[in-house]
Short mmCIF file of C-alpha atoms in Angstrom, two decimals:
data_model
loop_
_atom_site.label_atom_id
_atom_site.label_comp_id
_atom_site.label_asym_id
_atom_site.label_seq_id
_atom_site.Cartn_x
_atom_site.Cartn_y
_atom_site.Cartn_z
CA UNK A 269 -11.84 15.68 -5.76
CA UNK A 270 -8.21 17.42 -6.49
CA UNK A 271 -6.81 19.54 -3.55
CA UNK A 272 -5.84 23.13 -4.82
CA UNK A 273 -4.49 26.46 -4.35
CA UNK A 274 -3.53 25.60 -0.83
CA UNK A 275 -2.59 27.85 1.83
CA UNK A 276 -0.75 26.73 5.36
CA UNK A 277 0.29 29.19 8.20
CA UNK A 278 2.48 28.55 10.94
CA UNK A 279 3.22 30.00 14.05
CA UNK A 280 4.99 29.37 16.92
CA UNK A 281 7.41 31.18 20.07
CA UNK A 282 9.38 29.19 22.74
CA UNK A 283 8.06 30.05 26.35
CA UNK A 284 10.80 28.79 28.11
CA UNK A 285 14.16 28.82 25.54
CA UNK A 286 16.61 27.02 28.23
CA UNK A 287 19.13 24.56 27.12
CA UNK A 288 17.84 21.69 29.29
CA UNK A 289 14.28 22.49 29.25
CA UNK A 290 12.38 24.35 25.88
CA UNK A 291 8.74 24.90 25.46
CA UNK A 292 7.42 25.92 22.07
CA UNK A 293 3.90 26.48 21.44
CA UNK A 294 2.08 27.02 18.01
CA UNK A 295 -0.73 27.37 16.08
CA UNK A 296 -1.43 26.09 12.56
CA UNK A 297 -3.78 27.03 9.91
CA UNK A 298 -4.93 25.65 6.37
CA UNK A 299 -7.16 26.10 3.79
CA UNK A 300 -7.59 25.32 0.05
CA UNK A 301 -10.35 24.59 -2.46
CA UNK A 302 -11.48 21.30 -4.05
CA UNK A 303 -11.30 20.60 -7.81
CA UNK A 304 -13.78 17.55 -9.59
CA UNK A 305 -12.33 16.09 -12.64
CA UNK A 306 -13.32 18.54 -14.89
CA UNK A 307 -11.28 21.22 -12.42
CA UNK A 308 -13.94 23.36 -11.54
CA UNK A 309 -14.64 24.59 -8.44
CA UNK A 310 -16.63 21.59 -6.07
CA UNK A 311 -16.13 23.57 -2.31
CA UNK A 312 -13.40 24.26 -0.35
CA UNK A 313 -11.21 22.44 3.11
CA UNK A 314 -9.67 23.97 6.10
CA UNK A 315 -7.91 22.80 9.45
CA UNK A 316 -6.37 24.09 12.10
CA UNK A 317 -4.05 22.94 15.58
CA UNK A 318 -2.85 24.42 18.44
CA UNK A 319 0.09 22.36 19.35
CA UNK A 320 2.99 21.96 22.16
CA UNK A 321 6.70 20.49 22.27
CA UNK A 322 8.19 20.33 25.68
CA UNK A 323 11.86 18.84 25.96
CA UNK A 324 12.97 18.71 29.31
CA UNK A 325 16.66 16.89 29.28
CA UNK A 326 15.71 13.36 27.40
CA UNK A 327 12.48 13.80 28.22
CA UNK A 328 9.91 15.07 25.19
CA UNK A 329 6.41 15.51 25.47
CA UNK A 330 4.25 16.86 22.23
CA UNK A 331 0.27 17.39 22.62
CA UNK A 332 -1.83 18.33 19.45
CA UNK A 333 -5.60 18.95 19.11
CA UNK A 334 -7.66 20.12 15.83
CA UNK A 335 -10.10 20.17 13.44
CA UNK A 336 -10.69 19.61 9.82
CA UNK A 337 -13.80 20.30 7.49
CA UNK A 338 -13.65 19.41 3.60
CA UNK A 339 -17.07 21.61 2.82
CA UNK A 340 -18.14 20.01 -0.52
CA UNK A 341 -20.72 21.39 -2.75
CA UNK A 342 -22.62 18.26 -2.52
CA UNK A 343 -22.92 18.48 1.70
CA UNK A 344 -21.84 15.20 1.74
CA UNK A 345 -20.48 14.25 5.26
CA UNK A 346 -17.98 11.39 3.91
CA UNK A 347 -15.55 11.80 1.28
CA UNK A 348 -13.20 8.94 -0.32
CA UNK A 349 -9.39 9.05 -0.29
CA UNK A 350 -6.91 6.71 -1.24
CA UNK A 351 -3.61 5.82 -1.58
CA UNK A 352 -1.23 3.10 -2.33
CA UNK A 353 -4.08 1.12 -4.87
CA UNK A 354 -6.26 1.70 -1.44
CA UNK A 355 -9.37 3.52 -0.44
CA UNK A 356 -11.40 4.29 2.38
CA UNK A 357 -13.82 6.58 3.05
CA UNK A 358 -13.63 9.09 6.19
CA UNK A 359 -15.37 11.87 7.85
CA UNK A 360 -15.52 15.05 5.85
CA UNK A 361 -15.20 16.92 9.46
CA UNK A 362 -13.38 15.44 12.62
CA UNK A 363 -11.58 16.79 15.78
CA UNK A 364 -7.88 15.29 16.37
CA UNK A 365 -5.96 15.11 19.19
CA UNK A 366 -2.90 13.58 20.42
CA UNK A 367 -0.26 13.08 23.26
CA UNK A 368 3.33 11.52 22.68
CA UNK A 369 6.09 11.07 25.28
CA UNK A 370 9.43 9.81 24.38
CA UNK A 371 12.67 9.32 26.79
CA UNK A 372 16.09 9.15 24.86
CA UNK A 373 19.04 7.56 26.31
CA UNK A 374 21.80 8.89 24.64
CA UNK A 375 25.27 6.52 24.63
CA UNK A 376 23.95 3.35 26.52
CA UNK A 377 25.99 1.00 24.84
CA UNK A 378 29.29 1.08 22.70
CA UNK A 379 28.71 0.80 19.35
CA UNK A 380 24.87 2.33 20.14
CA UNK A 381 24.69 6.06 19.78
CA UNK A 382 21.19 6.18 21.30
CA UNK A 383 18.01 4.57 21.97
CA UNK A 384 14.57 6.37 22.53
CA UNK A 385 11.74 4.39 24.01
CA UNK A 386 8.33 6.62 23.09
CA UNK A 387 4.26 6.19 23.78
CA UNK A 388 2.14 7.79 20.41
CA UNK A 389 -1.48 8.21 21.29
CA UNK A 390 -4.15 9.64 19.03
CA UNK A 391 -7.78 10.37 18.69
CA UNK A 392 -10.19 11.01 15.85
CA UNK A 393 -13.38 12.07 16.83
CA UNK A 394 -16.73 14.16 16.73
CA UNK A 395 -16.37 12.74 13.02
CA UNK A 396 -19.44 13.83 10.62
CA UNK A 397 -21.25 11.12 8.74
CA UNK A 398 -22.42 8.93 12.14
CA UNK A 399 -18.84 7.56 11.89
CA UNK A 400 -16.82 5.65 15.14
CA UNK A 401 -13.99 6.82 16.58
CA UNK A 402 -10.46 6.15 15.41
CA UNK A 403 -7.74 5.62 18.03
CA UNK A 404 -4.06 4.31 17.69
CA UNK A 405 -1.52 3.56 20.15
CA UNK A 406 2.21 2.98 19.09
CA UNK A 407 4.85 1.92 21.49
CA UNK A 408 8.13 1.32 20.55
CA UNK A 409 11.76 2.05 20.61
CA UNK A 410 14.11 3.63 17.95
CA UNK A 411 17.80 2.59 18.00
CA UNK A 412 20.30 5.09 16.42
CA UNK A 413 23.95 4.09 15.42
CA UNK A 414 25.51 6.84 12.62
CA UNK A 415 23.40 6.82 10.24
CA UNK A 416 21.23 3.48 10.75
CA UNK A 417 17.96 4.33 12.48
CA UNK A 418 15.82 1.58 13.55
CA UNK A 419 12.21 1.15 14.48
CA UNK A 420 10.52 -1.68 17.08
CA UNK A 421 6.76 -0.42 16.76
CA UNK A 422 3.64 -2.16 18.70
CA UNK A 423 0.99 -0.43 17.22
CA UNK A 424 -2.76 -1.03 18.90
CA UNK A 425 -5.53 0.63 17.23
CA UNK A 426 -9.35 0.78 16.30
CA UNK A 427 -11.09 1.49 13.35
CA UNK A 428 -7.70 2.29 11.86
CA UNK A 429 -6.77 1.36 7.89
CA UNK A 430 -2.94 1.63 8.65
CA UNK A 431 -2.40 -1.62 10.21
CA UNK A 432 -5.73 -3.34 8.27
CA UNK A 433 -9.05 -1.86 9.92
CA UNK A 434 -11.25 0.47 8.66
CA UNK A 435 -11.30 4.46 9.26
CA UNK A 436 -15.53 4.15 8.39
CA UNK A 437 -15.28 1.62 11.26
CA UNK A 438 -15.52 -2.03 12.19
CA UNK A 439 -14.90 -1.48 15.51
CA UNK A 440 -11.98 -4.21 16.01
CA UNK A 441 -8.85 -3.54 17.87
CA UNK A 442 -6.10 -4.76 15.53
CA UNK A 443 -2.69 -5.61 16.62
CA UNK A 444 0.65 -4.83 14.38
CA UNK A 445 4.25 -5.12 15.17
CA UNK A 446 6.30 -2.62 12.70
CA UNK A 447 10.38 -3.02 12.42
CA UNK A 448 11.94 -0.36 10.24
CA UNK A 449 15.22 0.16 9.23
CA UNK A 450 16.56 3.25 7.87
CA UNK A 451 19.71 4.64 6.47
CA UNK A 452 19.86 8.28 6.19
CA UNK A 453 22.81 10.11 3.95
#
């Protein structure tokens, strides 16, 4: 299935626009239709959030929660997706949530612009099909110096294909330590 004539909304309004402290909170909505091969019509998909960024000095909390539904003519309550000579097959409806806090230390070093030590947390459940729940934790620490950005991720998760389990579920915690480096121009 093909995604297709897509439409996203947006909105969101700062409750508290202070320079050392900023709340913004939004709402997000999306919907499309689904294409088969031969591009006709095979149902439609729509999600939605209500979401929250709070910045107070270095501190920076974000919480999401949602739901998606891919409504396919067939009523299936799995759908395959893939990506990267990969494919899996998920939940054709699901809630999300999730909860990140970060701290960034600007200037702790010379020579170090900033570092920013952060906790991402999410949650996929209520999925359709009878499937387990998917959680991943990622704790790590980003290092900034002009424009070299690196990443120390420990990444904990279950029933999660990005760092080798499965999003149908196997029910393993699996265990991945990420380094990234970036240069941005």
């Amino acid at each position: 299935l093909a995604e297709n004539n897509t439409v996203v909304w947006r909105f969101a309004g700062d409750l508290n626009p202070d320079e050392d402290a900023r709340s913004e909170l939004g709402f997000s909505i999306l919907h499309g239709q689904l294409n088969n091969d031969q591009e006709q019509d095979s149902g439609d998909y729509q999600a939605y959030a209500v979401h929250m960024d709070n910045q107070y000095g270095p501190w920076n909390l974000q919480l999401t929660t949602g739901h998606y539904k891919y409504k396919v003519e067939n009523g299936s309550e799995r759908i395959a997706v893939g990506a990267y000579s990969f494919f899996d097959s998920i939940a054709s409806e699901a809630d999300i949530h999730s909860i990140n806090l970060a701290y960034t230390w600007d200037k702790p070093f010379d020579g170090l612009d900033s570092l920013t030590f952060y906790s991402d947390n999410s949650l996929i459940n209520e999925k359709s099909g009878g499937l387990p729940d998917t959680q991943m934790h990622v704790f790590g620490v980003a290092l900034s110096k002009g424009k070299l950005y690196t990443y120390f991720d420990f990444i904990i998760a279950k029933n999660q294909p990005f760092i080798g389990g499965s999003i149908a579920g196997d029910d393993d915690m699996t265990q991945r330590l990420n380094i990234n480096f970036g240069f941005y121009f």
